[in-house]
């Protein structure tokens, strides 16, 4: 039996990190595919999402009073995959 995959963990935030502009979700796509995600053992979960030919990152912060969801702008694949990598490495948040 294969162990379940729980996702990767985000590296600690670096002092000189890039600040990501998190926005209220636009709900402009009826179908969104999650390409990658971080481990859901943490209170904050990140998902690299694909919709309509572009990518964006969705951030969900789980709290007792309810989840807060934010998204980045939507960018072409090469630019958003770079931002995703920097987020995972602690170079952006």
PDB file as gemmi writes it, atoms N, CA and C in Angstrom:
CRYST1    1.000    1.000    1.000  90.00  90.00  90.00 P 1                      
ATOM      1  N   UNK A   1       0.834  -1.179   0.000  1.00  0.00           N  
ATOM      2  CA  UNK A   1       0.000   0.000   0.000  1.00  0.00           C  
ATOM      3  C   UNK A   1       0.882   1.246   0.000  1.00  0.00           C  
ATOM      4  N   UNK A   2       0.554   2.204  -0.857  1.00  0.00           N  
ATOM      5  CA  UNK A   2       1.321   3.433  -0.945  1.00  0.00           C  
ATOM      6  C   UNK A   2       0.903   4.400   0.154  1.00  0.00           C  
ATOM      7  N   UNK A   3       1.876   5.093   0.754  1.00  0.00           N  
ATOM      8  CA  UNK A   3       1.504   6.110   1.739  1.00  0.00           C  
ATOM      9  C   UNK A   3       0.833   7.287   1.033  1.00  0.00           C  
ATOM     10  N   UNK A   4      -0.061   7.969   1.733  1.00  0.00           N  
ATOM     11  CA  UNK A   4      -0.735   9.113   1.119  1.00  0.00           C  
ATOM     12  C   UNK A   4       0.243  10.275   0.989  1.00  0.00           C  
ATOM     13  N   UNK A   5       0.066  11.067  -0.057  1.00  0.00           N  
ATOM     14  CA  UNK A   5       0.912  12.231  -0.300  1.00  0.00           C  
ATOM     15  C   UNK A   5       0.268  13.433   0.362  1.00  0.00           C  
ATOM     16  N   UNK A   6       0.989  14.079   1.230  1.00  0.00           N  
ATOM     17  CA  UNK A   6       0.410  15.184   1.987  1.00  0.00           C  
ATOM     18  C   UNK A   6       0.816  16.553   1.472  1.00  0.00           C  
ATOM     19  N   UNK A   7       1.718  16.663   0.550  1.00  0.00           N  
ATOM     20  CA  UNK A   7       2.157  17.959   0.020  1.00  0.00           C  
ATOM     21  C   UNK A   7       3.476  18.393   0.629  1.00  0.00           C  
ATOM     22  N   UNK A   8       4.069  19.377   0.012  1.00  0.00           N  
ATOM     23  CA  UNK A   8       5.367  19.885   0.469  1.00  0.00           C  
ATOM     24  C   UNK A   8       5.159  20.947   1.543  1.00  0.00           C  
ATOM     25  N   UNK A   9       6.196  21.185   2.311  1.00  0.00           N  
ATOM     26  CA  UNK A   9       6.170  22.232   3.328  1.00  0.00           C  
ATOM     27  C   UNK A   9       6.879  23.464   2.793  1.00  0.00           C  
ATOM     28  N   UNK A  10       6.375  24.618   3.134  1.00  0.00           N  
ATOM     29  CA  UNK A  10       6.966  25.891   2.732  1.00  0.00           C  
ATOM     30  C   UNK A  10       8.163  26.172   3.633  1.00  0.00           C  
ATOM     31  N   UNK A  11       9.262  26.611   3.041  1.00  0.00           N  
ATOM     32  CA  UNK A  11      10.464  26.946   3.802  1.00  0.00           C  
ATOM     33  C   UNK A  11      10.209  28.189   4.663  1.00  0.00           C  
ATOM     34  N   UNK A  12      10.970  28.349   5.732  1.00  0.00           N  
ATOM     35  CA  UNK A  12      10.835  29.562   6.549  1.00  0.00           C  
ATOM     36  C   UNK A  12      11.057  30.823   5.704  1.00  0.00           C  
ATOM     37  N   UNK A  13      10.376  31.861   6.072  1.00  0.00           N  
ATOM     38  CA  UNK A  13      10.442  33.129   5.346  1.00  0.00           C  
ATOM     39  C   UNK A  13      11.830  33.754   5.497  1.00  0.00           C  
ATOM     40  N   UNK A  14      12.419  34.157   4.378  1.00  0.00           N  
ATOM     41  CA  UNK A  14      13.725  34.807   4.398  1.00  0.00           C  
ATOM     42  C   UNK A  14      13.555  36.296   4.672  1.00  0.00           C  
ATOM     43  N   UNK A  15      14.545  36.881   5.298  1.00  0.00           N  
ATOM     44  CA  UNK A  15      14.467  38.293   5.692  1.00  0.00           C  
ATOM     45  C   UNK A  15      14.257  39.229   4.503  1.00  0.00           C  
ATOM     46  N   UNK A  16      14.851  38.920   3.375  1.00  0.00           N  
ATOM     47  CA  UNK A  16      14.759  39.805   2.202  1.00  0.00           C  
ATOM     48  C   UNK A  16      13.719  39.310   1.197  1.00  0.00           C  
ATOM     49  N   UNK A  17      12.639  38.732   1.685  1.00  0.00           N  
ATOM     50  CA  UNK A  17      11.629  38.138   0.801  1.00  0.00           C  
ATOM     51  C   UNK A  17      10.835  39.186   0.017  1.00  0.00           C  
ATOM     52  N   UNK A  18      10.294  38.754  -1.095  1.00  0.00           N  
ATOM     53  CA  UNK A  18       9.399  39.574  -1.917  1.00  0.00           C  
ATOM     54  C   UNK A  18       8.001  39.498  -1.307  1.00  0.00           C  
ATOM     55  N   UNK A  19       7.325  40.615  -1.248  1.00  0.00           N  
ATOM     56  CA  UNK A  19       5.957  40.641  -0.725  1.00  0.00           C  
ATOM     57  C   UNK A  19       4.981  40.395  -1.878  1.00  0.00           C  
ATOM     58  N   UNK A  20       4.166  39.364  -1.746  1.00  0.00           N  
ATOM     59  CA  UNK A  20       3.167  39.024  -2.759  1.00  0.00           C  
ATOM     60  C   UNK A  20       1.920  39.862  -2.516  1.00  0.00           C  
ATOM     61  N   UNK A  21       1.339  40.375  -3.581  1.00  0.00           N  
ATOM     62  CA  UNK A  21       0.097  41.142  -3.490  1.00  0.00           C  
ATOM     63  C   UNK A  21      -1.075  40.161  -3.478  1.00  0.00           C  
ATOM     64  N   UNK A  22      -1.627  39.907  -2.292  1.00  0.00           N  
ATOM     65  CA  UNK A  22      -2.747  38.984  -2.154  1.00  0.00           C  
ATOM     66  C   UNK A  22      -4.047  39.759  -2.318  1.00  0.00           C  
ATOM     67  N   UNK A  23      -4.954  39.225  -3.127  1.00  0.00           N  
ATOM     68  CA  UNK A  23      -6.207  39.902  -3.434  1.00  0.00           C  
ATOM     69  C   UNK A  23      -7.400  39.013  -3.080  1.00  0.00           C  
ATOM     70  N   UNK A  24      -8.553  39.632  -2.988  1.00  0.00           N  
ATOM     71  CA  UNK A  24      -9.795  38.894  -2.780  1.00  0.00           C  
ATOM     72  C   UNK A  24     -10.050  38.057  -4.032  1.00  0.00           C  
ATOM     73  N   UNK A  25     -10.480  36.789  -3.890  1.00  0.00           N  
ATOM     74  CA  UNK A  25     -10.741  35.946  -5.062  1.00  0.00           C  
ATOM     75  C   UNK A  25     -11.756  36.583  -6.011  1.00  0.00           C  
ATOM     76  N   UNK A  26     -11.511  36.420  -7.312  1.00  0.00           N  
ATOM     77  CA  UNK A  26     -12.384  37.027  -8.318  1.00  0.00           C  
ATOM     78  C   UNK A  26     -13.501  36.099  -8.777  1.00  0.00           C  
ATOM     79  N   UNK A  27     -13.349  34.806  -8.573  1.00  0.00           N  
ATOM     80  CA  UNK A  27     -14.337  33.811  -9.010  1.00  0.00           C  
ATOM     81  C   UNK A  27     -14.665  33.978 -10.497  1.00  0.00           C  
ATOM     82  N   UNK A  28     -13.652  34.288 -11.289  1.00  0.00           N  
ATOM     83  CA  UNK A  28     -13.888  34.533 -12.714  1.00  0.00           C  
ATOM     84  C   UNK A  28     -13.749  33.283 -13.576  1.00  0.00           C  
ATOM     85  N   UNK A  29     -13.416  32.163 -12.959  1.00  0.00           N  
ATOM     86  CA  UNK A  29     -13.280  30.906 -13.702  1.00  0.00           C  
ATOM     87  C   UNK A  29     -14.253  29.877 -13.133  1.00  0.00           C  
ATOM     88  N   UNK A  30     -14.934  29.175 -14.027  1.00  0.00           N  
ATOM     89  CA  UNK A  30     -15.863  28.152 -13.544  1.00  0.00           C  
ATOM     90  C   UNK A  30     -15.160  26.823 -13.273  1.00  0.00           C  
ATOM     91  N   UNK A  31     -13.974  26.637 -13.847  1.00  0.00           N  
ATOM     92  CA  UNK A  31     -13.189  25.422 -13.603  1.00  0.00           C  
ATOM     93  C   UNK A  31     -11.751  25.797 -13.279  1.00  0.00           C  
ATOM     94  N   UNK A  32     -11.289  25.297 -12.148  1.00  0.00           N  
ATOM     95  CA  UNK A  32      -9.924  25.551 -11.701  1.00  0.00           C  
ATOM     96  C   UNK A  32      -9.277  24.206 -11.383  1.00  0.00           C  
ATOM     97  N   UNK A  33      -8.072  24.019 -11.886  1.00  0.00           N  
ATOM     98  CA  UNK A  33      -7.329  22.786 -11.620  1.00  0.00           C  
ATOM     99  C   UNK A  33      -6.149  23.126 -10.721  1.00  0.00           C  
ATOM    100  N   UNK A  34      -6.034  22.424  -9.611  1.00  0.00           N  
ATOM    101  CA  UNK A  34      -4.898  22.612  -8.706  1.00  0.00           C  
ATOM    102  C   UNK A  34      -3.749  21.759  -9.220  1.00  0.00           C  
ATOM    103  N   UNK A  35      -2.660  22.429  -9.606  1.00  0.00           N  
ATOM    104  CA  UNK A  35      -1.495  21.725 -10.153  1.00  0.00           C  
ATOM    105  C   UNK A  35      -0.536  21.254  -9.061  1.00  0.00           C  
ATOM    106  N   UNK A  36      -0.387  22.073  -8.021  1.00  0.00           N  
ATOM    107  CA  UNK A  36       0.485  21.728  -6.892  1.00  0.00           C  
ATOM    108  C   UNK A  36      -0.137  22.327  -5.631  1.00  0.00           C  
ATOM    109  N   UNK A  37       0.259  21.787  -4.493  1.00  0.00           N  
ATOM    110  CA  UNK A  37      -0.245  22.326  -3.229  1.00  0.00           C  
ATOM    111  C   UNK A  37       0.741  22.035  -2.121  1.00  0.00           C  
ATOM    112  N   UNK A  38       0.629  22.820  -1.064  1.00  0.00           N  
ATOM    113  CA  UNK A  38       1.466  22.579   0.106  1.00  0.00           C  
ATOM    114  C   UNK A  38       0.716  21.668   1.069  1.00  0.00           C  
ATOM    115  N   UNK A  39       1.419  21.194   2.059  1.00  0.00           N  
ATOM    116  CA  UNK A  39       0.864  20.271   3.036  1.00  0.00           C  
ATOM    117  C   UNK A  39      -0.276  20.930   3.806  1.00  0.00           C  
ATOM    118  N   UNK A  40      -1.340  20.175   4.037  1.00  0.00           N  
ATOM    119  CA  UNK A  40      -2.469  20.747   4.769  1.00  0.00           C  
ATOM    120  C   UNK A  40      -2.359  20.535   6.279  1.00  0.00           C  
ATOM    121  N   UNK A  41      -1.159  20.184   6.762  1.00  0.00           N  
ATOM    122  CA  UNK A  41      -0.958  20.054   8.206  1.00  0.00           C  
ATOM    123  C   UNK A  41      -0.731  21.422   8.853  1.00  0.00           C  
ATOM    124  N   UNK A  42      -0.532  22.452   8.048  1.00  0.00           N  
ATOM    125  CA  UNK A  42      -0.322  23.813   8.547  1.00  0.00           C  
ATOM    126  C   UNK A  42      -1.624  24.603   8.455  1.00  0.00           C  
ATOM    127  N   UNK A  43      -1.703  25.716   9.175  1.00  0.00           N  
ATOM    128  CA  UNK A  43      -2.908  26.557   9.133  1.00  0.00           C  
ATOM    129  C   UNK A  43      -3.041  27.291   7.803  1.00  0.00           C  
ATOM    130  N   UNK A  44      -1.922  27.559   7.131  1.00  0.00           N  
ATOM    131  CA  UNK A  44      -1.952  28.237   5.837  1.00  0.00           C  
ATOM    132  C   UNK A  44      -1.567  27.253   4.744  1.00  0.00           C  
ATOM    133  N   UNK A  45      -2.424  27.178   3.741  1.00  0.00           N  
ATOM    134  CA  UNK A  45      -2.226  26.260   2.614  1.00  0.00           C  
ATOM    135  C   UNK A  45      -2.099  27.092   1.347  1.00  0.00           C  
ATOM    136  N   UNK A  46      -1.169  26.706   0.484  1.00  0.00           N  
ATOM    137  CA  UNK A  46      -0.994  27.366  -0.812  1.00  0.00           C  
ATOM    138  C   UNK A  46      -1.277  26.359  -1.914  1.00  0.00           C  
ATOM    139  N   UNK A  47      -1.945  26.836  -2.975  1.00  0.00           N  
ATOM    140  CA  UNK A  47      -2.237  25.992  -4.132  1.00  0.00           C  
ATOM    141  C   UNK A  47      -1.849  26.740  -5.399  1.00  0.00           C  
ATOM    142  N   UNK A  48      -1.138  26.070  -6.281  1.00  0.00           N  
ATOM    143  CA  UNK A  48      -0.843  26.609  -7.596  1.00  0.00           C  
ATOM    144  C   UNK A  48      -1.977  26.162  -8.506  1.00  0.00           C  
ATOM    145  N   UNK A  49      -2.756  27.116  -8.989  1.00  0.00           N  
ATOM    146  CA  UNK A  49      -3.981  26.823  -9.733  1.00  0.00           C  
ATOM    147  C   UNK A  49      -3.852  27.214 -11.199  1.00  0.00           C  
ATOM    148  N   UNK A  50      -4.537  26.455 -12.042  1.00  0.00           N  
ATOM    149  CA  UNK A  50      -4.556  26.686 -13.490  1.00  0.00           C  
ATOM    150  C   UNK A  50      -6.004  26.901 -13.909  1.00  0.00           C  
ATOM    151  N   UNK A  51      -6.249  27.983 -14.633  1.00  0.00           N  
ATOM    152  CA  UNK A  51      -7.600  28.269 -15.127  1.00  0.00           C  
ATOM    153  C   UNK A  51      -7.508  29.162 -16.350  1.00  0.00           C  
ATOM    154  N   UNK A  52      -8.194  28.776 -17.394  1.00  0.00           N  
ATOM    155  CA  UNK A  52      -8.248  29.621 -18.588  1.00  0.00           C  
ATOM    156  C   UNK A  52      -6.908  29.930 -19.220  1.00  0.00           C  
ATOM    157  N   UNK A  53      -5.960  29.012 -19.128  1.00  0.00           N  
ATOM    158  CA  UNK A  53      -4.666  29.206 -19.773  1.00  0.00           C  
ATOM    159  C   UNK A  53      -3.654  30.000 -18.964  1.00  0.00           C  
ATOM    160  N   UNK A  54      -4.007  30.413 -17.759  1.00  0.00           N  
ATOM    161  CA  UNK A  54      -3.081  31.156 -16.899  1.00  0.00           C  
ATOM    162  C   UNK A  54      -3.033  30.492 -15.526  1.00  0.00           C  
ATOM    163  N   UNK A  55      -2.049  30.885 -14.740  1.00  0.00           N  
ATOM    164  CA  UNK A  55      -1.872  30.334 -13.397  1.00  0.00           C  
ATOM    165  C   UNK A  55      -2.028  31.428 -12.350  1.00  0.00           C  
ATOM    166  N   UNK A  56      -2.397  31.004 -11.146  1.00  0.00           N  
ATOM    167  CA  UNK A  56      -2.412  31.893  -9.993  1.00  0.00           C  
ATOM    168  C   UNK A  56      -2.198  31.043  -8.748  1.00  0.00           C  
ATOM    169  N   UNK A  57      -1.872  31.709  -7.656  1.00  0.00           N  
ATOM    170  CA  UNK A  57      -1.687  31.013  -6.387  1.00  0.00           C  
ATOM    171  C   UNK A  57      -2.845  31.388  -5.473  1.00  0.00           C  
ATOM    172  N   UNK A  58      -3.440  30.377  -4.880  1.00  0.00           N  
ATOM    173  CA  UNK A  58      -4.507  30.578  -3.903  1.00  0.00           C  
ATOM    174  C   UNK A  58      -3.935  30.287  -2.517  1.00  0.00           C  
ATOM    175  N   UNK A  59      -4.198  31.198  -1.588  1.00  0.00           N  
ATOM    176  CA  UNK A  59      -3.758  31.030  -0.196  1.00  0.00           C  
ATOM    177  C   UNK A  59      -5.001  30.893   0.681  1.00  0.00           C  
ATOM    178  N   UNK A  60      -5.055  29.830   1.458  1.00  0.00           N  
ATOM    179  CA  UNK A  60      -6.158  29.631   2.398  1.00  0.00           C  
ATOM    180  C   UNK A  60      -5.594  29.622   3.804  1.00  0.00           C  
ATOM    181  N   UNK A  61      -6.103  30.509   4.640  1.00  0.00           N  
ATOM    182  CA  UNK A  61      -5.697  30.580   6.038  1.00  0.00           C  
ATOM    183  C   UNK A  61      -6.861  30.031   6.855  1.00  0.00           C  
ATOM    184  N   UNK A  62      -6.627  28.902   7.498  1.00  0.00           N  
ATOM    185  CA  UNK A  62      -7.684  28.274   8.305  1.00  0.00           C  
ATOM    186  C   UNK A  62      -7.656  28.845   9.712  1.00  0.00           C  
ATOM    187  N   UNK A  63      -8.840  29.306  10.141  1.00  0.00           N  
ATOM    188  CA  UNK A  63      -8.980  29.906  11.470  1.00  0.00           C  
ATOM    189  C   UNK A  63     -10.236  29.352  12.117  1.00  0.00           C  
ATOM    190  N   UNK A  64     -10.311  29.454  13.417  1.00  0.00           N  
ATOM    191  CA  UNK A  64     -11.486  28.962  14.142  1.00  0.00           C  
ATOM    192  C   UNK A  64     -12.766  29.645  13.673  1.00  0.00           C  
ATOM    193  N   UNK A  65     -12.671  30.920  13.341  1.00  0.00           N  
ATOM    194  CA  UNK A  65     -13.857  31.669  12.921  1.00  0.00           C  
ATOM    195  C   UNK A  65     -14.155  31.531  11.423  1.00  0.00           C  
ATOM    196  N   UNK A  66     -13.403  30.717  10.724  1.00  0.00           N  
ATOM    197  CA  UNK A  66     -13.638  30.467   9.299  1.00  0.00           C  
ATOM    198  C   UNK A  66     -12.391  30.702   8.468  1.00  0.00           C  
ATOM    199  N   UNK A  67     -12.398  30.160   7.274  1.00  0.00           N  
ATOM    200  CA  UNK A  67     -11.256  30.278   6.374  1.00  0.00           C  
ATOM    201  C   UNK A  67     -11.223  31.653   5.704  1.00  0.00           C  
ATOM    202  N   UNK A  68     -10.003  32.131   5.466  1.00  0.00           N  
ATOM    203  CA  UNK A  68      -9.792  33.355   4.675  1.00  0.00           C  
ATOM    204  C   UNK A  68      -9.020  32.936   3.438  1.00  0.00           C  
ATOM    205  N   UNK A  69      -9.535  33.294   2.272  1.00  0.00           N  
ATOM    206  CA  UNK A  69      -8.925  32.901   1.010  1.00  0.00           C  
ATOM    207  C   UNK A  69      -8.508  34.153   0.238  1.00  0.00           C  
ATOM    208  N   UNK A  70      -7.293  34.103  -0.306  1.00  0.00           N  
ATOM    209  CA  UNK A  70      -6.779  35.177  -1.149  1.00  0.00           C  
ATOM    210  C   UNK A  70      -6.131  34.552  -2.375  1.00  0.00           C  
ATOM    211  N   UNK A  71      -5.978  35.343  -3.426  1.00  0.00           N  
ATOM    212  CA  UNK A  71      -5.336  34.874  -4.653  1.00  0.00           C  
ATOM    213  C   UNK A  71      -4.364  35.919  -5.159  1.00  0.00           C  
ATOM    214  N   UNK A  72      -3.385  35.453  -5.931  1.00  0.00           N  
ATOM    215  CA  UNK A  72      -2.491  36.370  -6.629  1.00  0.00           C  
ATOM    216  C   UNK A  72      -3.152  36.788  -7.931  1.00  0.00           C  
ATOM    217  N   UNK A  73      -2.503  37.686  -8.637  1.00  0.00           N  
ATOM    218  CA  UNK A  73      -2.947  37.987  -9.991  1.00  0.00           C  
ATOM    219  C   UNK A  73      -2.736  36.753 -10.853  1.00  0.00           C  
ATOM    220  N   UNK A  74      -3.320  36.726 -11.998  1.00  0.00           N  
ATOM    221  CA  UNK A  74      -3.166  35.592 -12.920  1.00  0.00           C  
ATOM    222  C   UNK A  74      -2.091  35.949 -13.938  1.00  0.00           C  
ATOM    223  N   UNK A  75      -1.145  35.021 -14.091  1.00  0.00           N  
ATOM    224  CA  UNK A  75       0.010  35.261 -14.957  1.00  0.00           C  
ATOM    225  C   UNK A  75       0.248  34.074 -15.873  1.00  0.00           C  
ATOM    226  N   UNK A  76       1.065  34.313 -16.890  1.00  0.00           N  
ATOM    227  CA  UNK A  76       1.444  33.217 -17.777  1.00  0.00           C  
ATOM    228  C   UNK A  76       2.261  32.196 -16.978  1.00  0.00           C  
ATOM    229  N   UNK A  77       2.289  30.986 -17.476  1.00  0.00           N  
ATOM    230  CA  UNK A  77       2.873  29.850 -16.751  1.00  0.00           C  
ATOM    231  C   UNK A  77       4.287  30.116 -16.262  1.00  0.00           C  
ATOM    232  N   UNK A  78       5.185  30.552 -17.118  1.00  0.00           N  
ATOM    233  CA  UNK A  78       6.590  30.696 -16.733  1.00  0.00           C  
ATOM    234  C   UNK A  78       6.754  31.699 -15.586  1.00  0.00           C  
ATOM    235  N   UNK A  79       5.996  32.782 -15.580  1.00  0.00           N  
ATOM    236  CA  UNK A  79       6.116  33.786 -14.517  1.00  0.00           C  
ATOM    237  C   UNK A  79       5.528  33.285 -13.198  1.00  0.00           C  
ATOM    238  N   UNK A  80       4.393  32.591 -13.274  1.00  0.00           N  
ATOM    239  CA  UNK A  80       3.763  32.132 -12.034  1.00  0.00           C  
ATOM    240  C   UNK A  80       4.508  30.941 -11.441  1.00  0.00           C  
ATOM    241  N   UNK A  81       5.045  30.063 -12.269  1.00  0.00           N  
ATOM    242  CA  UNK A  81       5.835  28.956 -11.727  1.00  0.00           C  
ATOM    243  C   UNK A  81       7.073  29.471 -11.008  1.00  0.00           C  
ATOM    244  N   UNK A  82       7.646  30.578 -11.496  1.00  0.00           N  
ATOM    245  CA  UNK A  82       8.786  31.202 -10.821  1.00  0.00           C  
ATOM    246  C   UNK A  82       8.355  31.744  -9.460  1.00  0.00           C  
ATOM    247  N   UNK A  83       7.219  32.416  -9.398  1.00  0.00           N  
ATOM    248  CA  UNK A  83       6.719  32.936  -8.118  1.00  0.00           C  
ATOM    249  C   UNK A  83       6.402  31.792  -7.157  1.00  0.00           C  
ATOM    250  N   UNK A  84       5.810  30.715  -7.663  1.00  0.00           N  
ATOM    251  CA  UNK A  84       5.512  29.547  -6.832  1.00  0.00           C  
ATOM    252  C   UNK A  84       6.795  28.992  -6.210  1.00  0.00           C  
ATOM    253  N   UNK A  85       7.837  28.865  -7.006  1.00  0.00           N  
ATOM    254  CA  UNK A  85       9.125  28.359  -6.514  1.00  0.00           C  
ATOM    255  C   UNK A  85       9.675  29.272  -5.426  1.00  0.00           C  
ATOM    256  N   UNK A  86       9.625  30.577  -5.644  1.00  0.00           N  
ATOM    257  CA  UNK A  86      10.119  31.520  -4.642  1.00  0.00           C  
ATOM    258  C   UNK A  86       9.285  31.450  -3.366  1.00  0.00           C  
ATOM    259  N   UNK A  87       7.976  31.255  -3.478  1.00  0.00           N  
ATOM    260  CA  UNK A  87       7.127  31.109  -2.306  1.00  0.00           C  
ATOM    261  C   UNK A  87       7.540  29.886  -1.502  1.00  0.00           C  
ATOM    262  N   UNK A  88       7.711  28.760  -2.188  1.00  0.00           N  
ATOM    263  CA  UNK A  88       8.088  27.500  -1.538  1.00  0.00           C  
ATOM    264  C   UNK A  88       9.445  27.631  -0.849  1.00  0.00           C  
ATOM    265  N   UNK A  89      10.370  28.356  -1.448  1.00  0.00           N  
ATOM    266  CA  UNK A  89      11.717  28.523  -0.893  1.00  0.00           C  
ATOM    267  C   UNK A  89      11.805  29.588   0.193  1.00  0.00           C  
ATOM    268  N   UNK A  90      10.704  30.278   0.485  1.00  0.00           N  
ATOM    269  CA  UNK A  90      10.704  31.325   1.496  1.00  0.00           C  
ATOM    270  C   UNK A  90      11.185  32.658   0.987  1.00  0.00           C  
ATOM    271  N   UNK A  91      11.348  32.789  -0.329  1.00  0.00           N  
ATOM    272  CA  UNK A  91      11.831  34.016  -0.939  1.00  0.00           C  
ATOM    273  C   UNK A  91      10.702  34.989  -1.275  1.00  0.00           C  
ATOM    274  N   UNK A  92       9.452  34.538  -1.143  1.00  0.00           N  
ATOM    275  CA  UNK A  92       8.291  35.385  -1.410  1.00  0.00           C  
ATOM    276  C   UNK A  92       7.174  34.962  -0.462  1.00  0.00           C  
ATOM    277  N   UNK A  93       6.385  35.895  -0.057  1.00  0.00           N  
ATOM    278  CA  UNK A  93       5.227  35.567   0.773  1.00  0.00           C  
ATOM    279  C   UNK A  93       4.368  36.764   0.801  1.00  0.00           C  
TER     280      UNK A  93                                                      
END                                                                             
